[in-house]
XYZ file of C-alpha atoms in Angstrom:
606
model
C 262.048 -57.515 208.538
C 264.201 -56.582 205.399
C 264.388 -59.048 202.674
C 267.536 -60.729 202.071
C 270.258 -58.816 199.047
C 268.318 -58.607 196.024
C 269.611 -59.661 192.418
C 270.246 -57.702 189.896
C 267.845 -57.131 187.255
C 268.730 -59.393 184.314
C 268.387 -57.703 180.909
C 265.008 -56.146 180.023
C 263.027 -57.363 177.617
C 259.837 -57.080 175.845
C 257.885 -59.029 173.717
C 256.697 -58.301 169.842
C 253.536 -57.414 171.545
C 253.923 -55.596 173.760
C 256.072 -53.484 171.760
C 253.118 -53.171 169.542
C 250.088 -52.870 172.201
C 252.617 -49.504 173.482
C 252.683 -48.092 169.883
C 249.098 -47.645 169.868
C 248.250 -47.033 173.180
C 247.785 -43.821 173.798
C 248.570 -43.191 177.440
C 250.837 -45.145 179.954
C 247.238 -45.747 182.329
C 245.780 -47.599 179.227
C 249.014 -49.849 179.087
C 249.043 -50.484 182.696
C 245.602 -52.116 182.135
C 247.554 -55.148 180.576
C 246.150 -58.195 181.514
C 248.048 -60.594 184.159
C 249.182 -62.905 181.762
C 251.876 -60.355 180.550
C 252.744 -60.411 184.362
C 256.679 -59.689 184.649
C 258.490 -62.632 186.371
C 262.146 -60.889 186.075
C 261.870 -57.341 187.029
C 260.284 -56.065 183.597
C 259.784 -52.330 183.590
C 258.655 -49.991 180.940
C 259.299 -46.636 179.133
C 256.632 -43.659 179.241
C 258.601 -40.904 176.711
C 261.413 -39.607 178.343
C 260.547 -40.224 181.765
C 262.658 -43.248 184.254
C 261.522 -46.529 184.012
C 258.670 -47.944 186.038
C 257.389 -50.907 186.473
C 254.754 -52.934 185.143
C 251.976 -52.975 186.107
C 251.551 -56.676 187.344
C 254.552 -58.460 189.082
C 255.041 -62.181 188.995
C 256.107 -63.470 192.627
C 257.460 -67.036 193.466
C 256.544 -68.689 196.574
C 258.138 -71.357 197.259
C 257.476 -73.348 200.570
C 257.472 -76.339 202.337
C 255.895 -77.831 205.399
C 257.020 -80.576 208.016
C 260.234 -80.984 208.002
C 261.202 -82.127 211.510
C 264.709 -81.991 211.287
C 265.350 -84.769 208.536
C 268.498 -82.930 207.676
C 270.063 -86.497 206.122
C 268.000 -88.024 203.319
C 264.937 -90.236 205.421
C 265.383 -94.000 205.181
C 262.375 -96.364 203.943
C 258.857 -95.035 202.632
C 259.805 -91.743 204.993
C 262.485 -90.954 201.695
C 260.243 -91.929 198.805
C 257.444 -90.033 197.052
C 254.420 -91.425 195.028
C 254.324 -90.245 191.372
C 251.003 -90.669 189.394
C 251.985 -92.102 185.844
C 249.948 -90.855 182.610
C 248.681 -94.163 181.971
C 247.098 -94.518 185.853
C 250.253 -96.542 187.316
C 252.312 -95.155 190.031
C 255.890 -94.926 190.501
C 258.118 -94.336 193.543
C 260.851 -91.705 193.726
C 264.178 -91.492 196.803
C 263.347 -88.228 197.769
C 264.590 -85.804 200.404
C 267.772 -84.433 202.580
C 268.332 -80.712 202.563
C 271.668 -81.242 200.784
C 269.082 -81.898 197.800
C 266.849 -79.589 198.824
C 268.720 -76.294 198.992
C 269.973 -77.128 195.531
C 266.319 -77.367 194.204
C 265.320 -74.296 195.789
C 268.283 -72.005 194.759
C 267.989 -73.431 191.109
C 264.024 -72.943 191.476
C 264.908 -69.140 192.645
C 267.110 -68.577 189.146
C 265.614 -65.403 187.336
C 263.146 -65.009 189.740
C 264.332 -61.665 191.445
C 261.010 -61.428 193.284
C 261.144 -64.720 195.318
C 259.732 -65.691 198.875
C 260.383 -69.404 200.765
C 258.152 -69.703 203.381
C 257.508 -72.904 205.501
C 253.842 -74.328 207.513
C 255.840 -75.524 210.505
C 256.917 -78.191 211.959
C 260.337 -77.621 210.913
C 261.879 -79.138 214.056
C 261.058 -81.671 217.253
C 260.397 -85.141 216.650
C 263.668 -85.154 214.912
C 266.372 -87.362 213.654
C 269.343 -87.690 216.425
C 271.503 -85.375 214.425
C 269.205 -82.706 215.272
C 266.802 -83.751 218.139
C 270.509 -84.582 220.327
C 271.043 -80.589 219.670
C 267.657 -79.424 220.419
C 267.435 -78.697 216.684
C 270.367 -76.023 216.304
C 271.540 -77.604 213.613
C 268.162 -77.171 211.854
C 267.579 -73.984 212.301
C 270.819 -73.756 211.129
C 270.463 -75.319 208.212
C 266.937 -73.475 207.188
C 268.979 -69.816 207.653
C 271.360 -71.106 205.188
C 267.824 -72.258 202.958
C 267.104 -68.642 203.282
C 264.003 -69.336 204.562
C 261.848 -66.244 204.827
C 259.217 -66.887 207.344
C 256.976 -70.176 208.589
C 254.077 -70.401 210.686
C 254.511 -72.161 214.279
C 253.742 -75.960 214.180
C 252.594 -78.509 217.080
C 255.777 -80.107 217.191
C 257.365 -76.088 218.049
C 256.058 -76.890 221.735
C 257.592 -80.280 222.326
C 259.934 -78.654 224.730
C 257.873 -75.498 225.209
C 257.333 -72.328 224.697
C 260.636 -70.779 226.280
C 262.510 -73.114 224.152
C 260.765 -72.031 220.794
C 261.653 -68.152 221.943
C 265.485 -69.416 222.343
C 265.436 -70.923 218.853
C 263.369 -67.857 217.696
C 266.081 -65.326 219.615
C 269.288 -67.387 219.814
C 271.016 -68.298 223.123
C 272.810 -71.694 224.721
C 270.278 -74.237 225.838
C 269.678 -73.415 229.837
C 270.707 -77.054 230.806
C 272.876 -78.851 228.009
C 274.514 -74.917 227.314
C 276.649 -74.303 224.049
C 277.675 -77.076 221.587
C 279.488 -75.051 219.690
C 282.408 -72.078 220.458
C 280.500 -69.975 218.233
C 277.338 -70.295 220.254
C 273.574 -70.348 218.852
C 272.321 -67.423 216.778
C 268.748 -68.390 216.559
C 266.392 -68.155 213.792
C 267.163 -65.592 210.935
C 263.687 -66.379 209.934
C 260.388 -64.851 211.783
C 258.455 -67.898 213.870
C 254.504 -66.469 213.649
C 252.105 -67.802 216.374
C 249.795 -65.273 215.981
C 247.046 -68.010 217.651
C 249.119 -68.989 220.217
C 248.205 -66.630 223.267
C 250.233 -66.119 226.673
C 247.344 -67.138 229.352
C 248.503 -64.218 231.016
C 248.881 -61.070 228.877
C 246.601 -62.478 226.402
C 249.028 -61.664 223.556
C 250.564 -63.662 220.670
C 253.987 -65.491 222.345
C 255.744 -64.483 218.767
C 254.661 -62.457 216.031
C 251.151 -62.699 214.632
C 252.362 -61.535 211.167
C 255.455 -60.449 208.992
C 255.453 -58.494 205.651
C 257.673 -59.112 202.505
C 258.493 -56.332 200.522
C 260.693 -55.266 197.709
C 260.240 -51.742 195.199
C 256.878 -51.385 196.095
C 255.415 -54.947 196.288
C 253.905 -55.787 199.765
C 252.625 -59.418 200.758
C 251.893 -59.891 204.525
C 252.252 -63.284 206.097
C 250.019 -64.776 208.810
C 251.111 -68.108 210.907
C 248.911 -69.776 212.688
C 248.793 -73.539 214.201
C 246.193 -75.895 214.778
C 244.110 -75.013 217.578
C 243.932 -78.670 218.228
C 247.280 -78.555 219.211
C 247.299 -79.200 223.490
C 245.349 -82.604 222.877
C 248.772 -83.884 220.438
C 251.321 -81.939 222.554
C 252.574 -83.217 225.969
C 251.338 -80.440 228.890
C 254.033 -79.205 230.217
C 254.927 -78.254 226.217
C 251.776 -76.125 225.729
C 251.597 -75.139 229.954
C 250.267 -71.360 230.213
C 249.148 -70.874 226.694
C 245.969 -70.955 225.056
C 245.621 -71.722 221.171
C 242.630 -69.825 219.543
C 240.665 -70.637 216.369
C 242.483 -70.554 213.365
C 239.826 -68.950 211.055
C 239.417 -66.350 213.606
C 242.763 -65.656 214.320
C 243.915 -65.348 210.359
C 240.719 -63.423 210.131
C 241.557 -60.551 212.534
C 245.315 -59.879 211.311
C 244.026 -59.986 208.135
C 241.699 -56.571 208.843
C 244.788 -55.822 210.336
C 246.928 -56.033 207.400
C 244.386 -54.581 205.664
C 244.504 -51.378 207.784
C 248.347 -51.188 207.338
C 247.826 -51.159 203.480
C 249.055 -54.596 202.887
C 246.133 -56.094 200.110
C 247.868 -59.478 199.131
C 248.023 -61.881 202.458
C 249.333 -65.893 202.467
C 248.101 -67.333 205.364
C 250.584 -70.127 206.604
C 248.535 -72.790 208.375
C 249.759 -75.657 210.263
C 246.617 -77.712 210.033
C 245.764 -80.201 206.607
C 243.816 -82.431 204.602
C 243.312 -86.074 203.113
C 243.757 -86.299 199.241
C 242.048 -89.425 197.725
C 245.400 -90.352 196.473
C 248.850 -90.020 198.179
C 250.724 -89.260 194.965
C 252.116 -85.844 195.187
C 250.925 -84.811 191.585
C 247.527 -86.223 192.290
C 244.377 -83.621 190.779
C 242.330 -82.730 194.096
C 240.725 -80.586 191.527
C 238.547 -83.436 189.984
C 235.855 -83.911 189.109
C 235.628 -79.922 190.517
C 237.310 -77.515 192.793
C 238.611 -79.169 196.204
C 236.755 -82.238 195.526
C 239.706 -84.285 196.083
C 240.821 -83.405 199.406
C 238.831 -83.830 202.646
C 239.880 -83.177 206.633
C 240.107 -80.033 208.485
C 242.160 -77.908 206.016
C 238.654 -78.082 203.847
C 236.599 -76.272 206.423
C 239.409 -73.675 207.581
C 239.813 -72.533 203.652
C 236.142 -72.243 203.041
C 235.756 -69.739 205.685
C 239.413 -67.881 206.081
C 238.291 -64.233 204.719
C 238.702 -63.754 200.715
C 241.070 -61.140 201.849
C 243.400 -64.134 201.797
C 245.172 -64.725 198.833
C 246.651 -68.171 198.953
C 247.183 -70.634 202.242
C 250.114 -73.067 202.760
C 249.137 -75.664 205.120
C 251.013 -78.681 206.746
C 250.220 -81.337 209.386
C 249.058 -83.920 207.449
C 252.002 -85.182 205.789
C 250.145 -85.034 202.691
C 250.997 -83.480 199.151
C 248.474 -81.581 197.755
C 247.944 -78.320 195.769
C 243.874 -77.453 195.068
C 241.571 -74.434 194.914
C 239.007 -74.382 197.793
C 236.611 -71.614 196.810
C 236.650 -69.170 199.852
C 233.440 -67.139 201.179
C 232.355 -65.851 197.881
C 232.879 -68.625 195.926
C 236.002 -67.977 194.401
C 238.816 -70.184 193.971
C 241.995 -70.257 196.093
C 245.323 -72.284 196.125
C 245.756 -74.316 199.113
C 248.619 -76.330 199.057
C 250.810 -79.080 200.761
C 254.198 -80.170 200.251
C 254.182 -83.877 202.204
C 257.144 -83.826 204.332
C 261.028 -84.649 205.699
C 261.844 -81.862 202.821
C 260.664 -84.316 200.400
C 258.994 -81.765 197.804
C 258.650 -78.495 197.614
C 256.170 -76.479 196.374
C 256.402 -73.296 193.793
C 253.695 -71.107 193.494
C 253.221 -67.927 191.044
C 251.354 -65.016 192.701
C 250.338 -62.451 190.181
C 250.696 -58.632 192.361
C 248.711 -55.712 190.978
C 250.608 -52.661 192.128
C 247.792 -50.478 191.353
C 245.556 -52.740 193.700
C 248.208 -54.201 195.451
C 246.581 -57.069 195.977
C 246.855 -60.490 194.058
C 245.132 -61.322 190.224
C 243.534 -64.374 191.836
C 242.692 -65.405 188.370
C 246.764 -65.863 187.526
C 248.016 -67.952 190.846
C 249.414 -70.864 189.540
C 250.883 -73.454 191.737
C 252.763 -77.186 191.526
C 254.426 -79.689 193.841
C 258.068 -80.911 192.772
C 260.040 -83.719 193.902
C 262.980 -83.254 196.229
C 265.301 -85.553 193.836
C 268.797 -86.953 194.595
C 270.176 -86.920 191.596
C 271.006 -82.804 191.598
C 274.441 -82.376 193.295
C 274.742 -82.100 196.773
C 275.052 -78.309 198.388
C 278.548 -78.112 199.801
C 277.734 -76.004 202.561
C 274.711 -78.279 203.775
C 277.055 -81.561 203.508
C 279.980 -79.356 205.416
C 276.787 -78.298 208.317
C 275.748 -82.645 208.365
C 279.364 -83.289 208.689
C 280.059 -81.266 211.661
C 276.886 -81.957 213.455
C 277.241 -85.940 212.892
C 281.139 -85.895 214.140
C 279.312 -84.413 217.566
C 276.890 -86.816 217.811
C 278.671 -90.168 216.472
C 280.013 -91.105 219.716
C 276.510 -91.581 220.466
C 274.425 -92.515 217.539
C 276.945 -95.054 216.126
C 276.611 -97.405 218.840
C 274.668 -100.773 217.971
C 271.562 -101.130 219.803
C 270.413 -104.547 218.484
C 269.810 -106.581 215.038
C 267.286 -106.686 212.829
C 266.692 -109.950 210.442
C 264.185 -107.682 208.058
C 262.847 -103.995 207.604
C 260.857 -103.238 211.024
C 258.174 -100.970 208.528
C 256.059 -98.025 209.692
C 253.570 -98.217 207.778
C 249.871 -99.660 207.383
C 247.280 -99.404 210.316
C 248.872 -101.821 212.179
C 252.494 -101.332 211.856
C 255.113 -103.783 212.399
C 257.390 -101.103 214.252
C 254.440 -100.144 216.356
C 254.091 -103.513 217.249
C 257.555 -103.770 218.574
C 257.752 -100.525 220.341
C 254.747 -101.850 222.439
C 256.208 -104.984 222.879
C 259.240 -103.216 224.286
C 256.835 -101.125 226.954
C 255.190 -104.560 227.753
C 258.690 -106.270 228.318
C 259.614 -102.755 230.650
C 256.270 -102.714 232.484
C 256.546 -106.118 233.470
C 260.069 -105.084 234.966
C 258.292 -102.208 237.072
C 255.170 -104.060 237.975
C 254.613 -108.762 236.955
C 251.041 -107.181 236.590
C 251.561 -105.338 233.783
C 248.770 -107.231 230.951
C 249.131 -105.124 227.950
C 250.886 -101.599 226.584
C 249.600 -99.329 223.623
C 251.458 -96.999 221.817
C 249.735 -94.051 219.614
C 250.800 -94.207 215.954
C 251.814 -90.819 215.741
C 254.804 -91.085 218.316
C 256.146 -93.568 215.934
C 258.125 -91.670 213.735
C 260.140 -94.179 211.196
C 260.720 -97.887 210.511
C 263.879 -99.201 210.970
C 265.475 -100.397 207.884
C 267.903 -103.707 207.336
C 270.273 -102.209 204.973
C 273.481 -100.572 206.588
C 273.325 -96.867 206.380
C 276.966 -96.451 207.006
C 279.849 -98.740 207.695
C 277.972 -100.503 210.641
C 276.597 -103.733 208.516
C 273.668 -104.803 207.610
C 271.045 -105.714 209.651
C 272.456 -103.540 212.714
C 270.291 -101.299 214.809
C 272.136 -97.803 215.800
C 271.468 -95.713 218.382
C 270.674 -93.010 216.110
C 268.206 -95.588 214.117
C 266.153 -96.126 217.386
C 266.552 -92.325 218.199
C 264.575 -91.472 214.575
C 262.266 -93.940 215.516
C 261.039 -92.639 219.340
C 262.970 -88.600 219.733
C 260.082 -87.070 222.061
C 261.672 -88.549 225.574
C 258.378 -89.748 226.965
C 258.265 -91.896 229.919
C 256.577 -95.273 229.948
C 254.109 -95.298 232.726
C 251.854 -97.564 234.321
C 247.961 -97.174 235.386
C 245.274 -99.236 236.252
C 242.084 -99.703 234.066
C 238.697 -101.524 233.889
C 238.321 -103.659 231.261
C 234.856 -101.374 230.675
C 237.971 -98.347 230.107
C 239.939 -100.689 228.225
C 237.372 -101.184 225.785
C 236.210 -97.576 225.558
C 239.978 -96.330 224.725
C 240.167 -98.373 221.718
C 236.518 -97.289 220.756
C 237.875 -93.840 221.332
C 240.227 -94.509 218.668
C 237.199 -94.069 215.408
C 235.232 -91.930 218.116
C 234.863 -88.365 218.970
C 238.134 -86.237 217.588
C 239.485 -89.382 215.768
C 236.310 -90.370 213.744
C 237.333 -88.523 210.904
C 240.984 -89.838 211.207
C 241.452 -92.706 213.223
C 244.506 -92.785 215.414
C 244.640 -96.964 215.877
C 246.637 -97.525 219.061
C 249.530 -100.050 218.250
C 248.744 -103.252 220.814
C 251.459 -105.673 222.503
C 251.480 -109.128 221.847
C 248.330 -110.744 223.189
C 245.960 -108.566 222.558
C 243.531 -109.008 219.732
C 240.865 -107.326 218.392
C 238.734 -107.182 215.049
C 238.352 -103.872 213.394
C 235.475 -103.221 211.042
C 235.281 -100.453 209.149
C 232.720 -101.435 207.229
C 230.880 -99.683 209.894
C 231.139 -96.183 211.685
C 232.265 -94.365 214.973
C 232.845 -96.585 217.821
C 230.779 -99.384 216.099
C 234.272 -100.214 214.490
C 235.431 -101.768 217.394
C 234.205 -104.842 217.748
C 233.443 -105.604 221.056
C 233.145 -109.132 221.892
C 235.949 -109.787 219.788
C 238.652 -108.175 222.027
C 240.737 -110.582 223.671
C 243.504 -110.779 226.310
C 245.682 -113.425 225.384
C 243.479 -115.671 223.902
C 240.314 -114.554 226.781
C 237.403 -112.295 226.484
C 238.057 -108.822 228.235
C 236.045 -108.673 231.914
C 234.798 -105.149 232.125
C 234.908 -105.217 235.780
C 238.506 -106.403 236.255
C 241.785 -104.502 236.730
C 244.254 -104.253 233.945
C 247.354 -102.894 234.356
C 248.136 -100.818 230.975
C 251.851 -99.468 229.986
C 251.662 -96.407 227.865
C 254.144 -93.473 227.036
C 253.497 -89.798 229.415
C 251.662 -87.900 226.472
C 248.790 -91.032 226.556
C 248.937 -90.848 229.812
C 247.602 -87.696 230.150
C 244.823 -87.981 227.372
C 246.810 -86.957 224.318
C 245.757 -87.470 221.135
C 242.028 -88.146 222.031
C 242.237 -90.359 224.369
C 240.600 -88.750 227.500
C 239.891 -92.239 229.343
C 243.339 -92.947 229.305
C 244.085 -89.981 231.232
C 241.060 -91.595 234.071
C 243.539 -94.230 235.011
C 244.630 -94.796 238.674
C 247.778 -96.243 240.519
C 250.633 -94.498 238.585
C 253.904 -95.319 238.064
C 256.441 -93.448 236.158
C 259.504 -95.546 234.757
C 262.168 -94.313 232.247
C 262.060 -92.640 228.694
C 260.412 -94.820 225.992
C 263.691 -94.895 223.620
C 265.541 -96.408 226.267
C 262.638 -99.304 227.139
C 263.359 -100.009 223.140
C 266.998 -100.105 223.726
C 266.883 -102.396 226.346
C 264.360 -104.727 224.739
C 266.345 -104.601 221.584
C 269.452 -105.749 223.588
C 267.954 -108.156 225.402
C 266.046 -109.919 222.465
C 268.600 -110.017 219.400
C 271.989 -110.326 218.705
C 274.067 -111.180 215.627
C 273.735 -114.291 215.570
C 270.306 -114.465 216.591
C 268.830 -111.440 215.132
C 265.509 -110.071 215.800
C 262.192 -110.673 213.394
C 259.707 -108.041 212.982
C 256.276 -108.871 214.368
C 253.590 -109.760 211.530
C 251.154 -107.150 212.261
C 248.628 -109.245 213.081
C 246.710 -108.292 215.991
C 244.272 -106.229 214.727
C 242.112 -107.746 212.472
C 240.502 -105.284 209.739
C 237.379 -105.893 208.166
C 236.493 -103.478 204.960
């Protein structure tokens, strides 16, 4: 794929010593030895006699990517719009951060006399979206990231919410197959490559999209591979991931890289939608201390220290962290590996150092920094003029009031508040369904935003839009019902700092009435504490029946839950936004607005 128009080449120029270093030197192969410190970043070229210019030897590159965006075209609301900034004396600081009206002015000033520039993404750029883009299908993000000039990004889980024939429409273009055209002009697609390249059709045993793209410009060549977690059927409903099988990531990145290799391509990013933990959530935090990596932990750790050294430099995602570290690879060398958080929050700019007589990258020279998506750079008129047009579409929908709030409804902590209420609101449906219905639990990841108190537009404070409850629950899961022992019941929340979530617990959000203690002074499935789960106010009986009101993807097992995919009796009801709409109507109004539960049914021990 052709880059996008290049710049011109801003004036040459040449420094005192330089000048001097090509006085002596004899011949132009001794001055191409320069070191990579006098790297070019603007196009520098030199003079051998009479002969054209040509170029340095070593060309400064910007990369500039980001990871996780899922749609949040609009600025995110609550802790999802801030950033944590690590102060000089030890304190922290938070910063408003994010909307791509902000961010496509940070990246176009970041590109500014950088002629040789790439923005590449770690995916995730769309489902689980705001309403403005998850009532579209996420047109108007795609959208919005050709405008970015986004170069290329790596498939993410969230790319299969709706599956794999709807990533190849937002890949090729097209009108959705049921909802058709929104616009007159249609859908273009993606002027962007999507790679997948470990993402395999069951039945031709072939990448679904492309395995790998290459950026070039005069000469310089830097190959891309995308891969996504492998993990990715156990957090993605089945029908999203049906007839495809996701490989190993360090195997995968591993092959195309031989294959890059083979094609002549020597300097290789690999774009990774799989993360780590730093030991601090501020975005400028040093996962370099006390010594390479030793700041971040989780999967990303593993992947880098065995992803070939053929690999220059890996962008990751996931996580929702910020981080940017060197991982030494197979031979012990360091590598960047970075994270930009997420919701278009930060960005991150990285300087790759190309050798055109290797043509690979000075390892030695990579330099690399996170930087805060601000609000306080003006807005980019076309990305306010694309929001505007997309929200006149979908106000007739999202601007309706849903229910009052008398507080914030947070998302955050291991018990959340929102959580809380979105189970309460299954509870409150199941019991519609089936009186039997004891308990619900919702998995913390399908919660994807608080809601907040303060008015976001003109419909007053405290009110709960449409739109607000869409941010919170976009994946249109169904609440269903099943029947469990209370010997299962007790095993799924062990399952929760067992097996696939020891590492990273995924703590089920519980309805009112049931109570357990958490210790994690302890490990594994020890953490649950077993005689202290209760049932409103009674002991669990393993041998009983409990009748247990999840959303579709827990249902099936997702997200490490495989006894919850054992239960029996089944009952599917309606999509879990509108369970929360109707509880929210039911239980508030504005007079009599609605309190956010205290979060206090899990009790941790640490």
């Amino acid at each position: 794929m052709p880059t996008t128009a290049q710049p011109n080449h801003p004036a040459r120029r040449r420094t005192r010593g330089l000048l001097a270093a090509a006085a002596a030197l004899a011949t132009a192969g001794a001055l191409a030895a320069a070191l990579p410190a006098s790297a070019s970043t603007d196009g520098d070229q030199r003079t051998s006699g009479h002969h054209s210019p040509v170029p340095s030897r070593y060309q400064d590159v910007q990369l500039l990517s980001f990871n996780d965006l899922h749609g949040n075209l609009e600025p995110p609301s609550g802790s999802s719009g801030r950033v944590t900034e690590l102060q000089p004396d030890g304190t922290t600081k938070t910063i408003d951060a994010g909307g791509v009206e902000y961010l496509a002015t940070h990246l176009r000033d970041a590109r500014q006399g950088h002629p040789y520039s790439i923005t590449a993404a770690g995916g995730d750029m769309v489902g689980a979206s705001p309403l403005i883009s998850g009532l579209f299908h996420d047109e108007p993000t795609i959208e919005a990231l050709n405008k970015l000039k986004l170069d290329v990004t790596s498939v993410g889980n969230h790319e299969f919410d709706e599956g794999a024939q709807e990533l190849a429409r937002l890949q090729n273009g097209g009108c959705h197959p049921k909802d058709g055209c929104y616009t007159d002009e249609g859908f273009a697609g993606a002027d962007f490559p999507y790679l997948a390249a470990n993402v395999l059709d069951e039945q031709t045993g072939k990448p679904i999209l492309k395995p790998y793209w290459v950026w070039q410009k005069k000469g310089v060549k830097i190959g891309f591979i995308g891969v996504t977690l492998e993990g990715t059927p156990g957090i993605v409903s089945a029908d999203g991931v049906k007839g495809l099988t996701f490989k190993d990531e360090v195997e995968t990145i591993n092959k195309y890289a031989r294959v890059l290799q083979r094609q002549g391509v020597q300097s290789i990013v690999a774009l990774i939608h799989e993360g780590g933990f730093p030991a601090s959530g501020a975005y400028n935090y040093d996962c370099d201390s006390p010594g390479a990596g030793d700041g971040i932990s989780g999967p990303i750790v593993d992947i880098a220290k065995n992803v070939t050294p053929a690999v220059d430099a890996l962008v990751t995602g996931h996580t929702h962290a910020a981080y940017v570290c060197t991982i030494p690879d197979p031979a012990g060398k360091p590598r960047m590996v970075t994270s930009a958080s997420s919701f278009g929050r930060l960005y991150t700019d990285t300087t790759l150092t190309y050798d055109r007589r290797t043509g690979d990258i000075a390892r030695t020279a990579v330099k690399s920094a996170n930087h805060v998506v601000t609000r306080d750079v003006p807005k980019a008129a076309d990305m306010t003029e694309l929001i505007g047009r997309w929200n006149t579409l979908a106000a007739p929908i999202g601007n309706r009031p849903i229910g009052y709030i008398s507080a914030d409804v947070p998302n955050t902590g291991t018990e959340s508040p929102m959580g809380d209420l979105i189970a309460d609101a299954q509870l409150a449906y199941g019991k519609q369904l089936d009186p039997n219905t004891a308990l619900a639990l919702m998995n913390p990841g399908g919660v994807r935003a608080g809601l907040t108190y303060a008015a976001k537009a003109a419909e007053g404070d405290g009110v709960v839009t449409y739109a607000e409850g869409f941010t919170v629950q976009p994946f249109a899961n169904t609440v269903n019902l099943q029947d469990f022992t209370g010997a299962q019941l007790i095993q799924v929340l062990k399952e929760q700092v067992s097996g696939p979530n020891q590492a990273a617990p995924k703590i089920l959000q519980p309805s009112a009435g049931l109570t357990y203690t958490l210790d994690m002074t302890k490990t594994g499935a020890d953490r649950v504490v077993t005689d202290s789960v209760r049932l409103n106010g009674k002991p669990i009986d393993p041998a009983a029946t409990y009748r247990v009101a999840t959303n579709s993807f827990l249902a099936g097992g997702g997200d490490g839950f495989p006894t919850l995919g054992q239960g029996t009796n089944d009952t599917v009801g309606m999509d879990d936004l509108a369970a929360l709409v109707q509880y929210l109507t039911a239980n508030s109004s504005a007079t009599s607005p609605l309190a956010p539960p205290a979060a206090n049914r899990i009790t941790i021990t640490q």
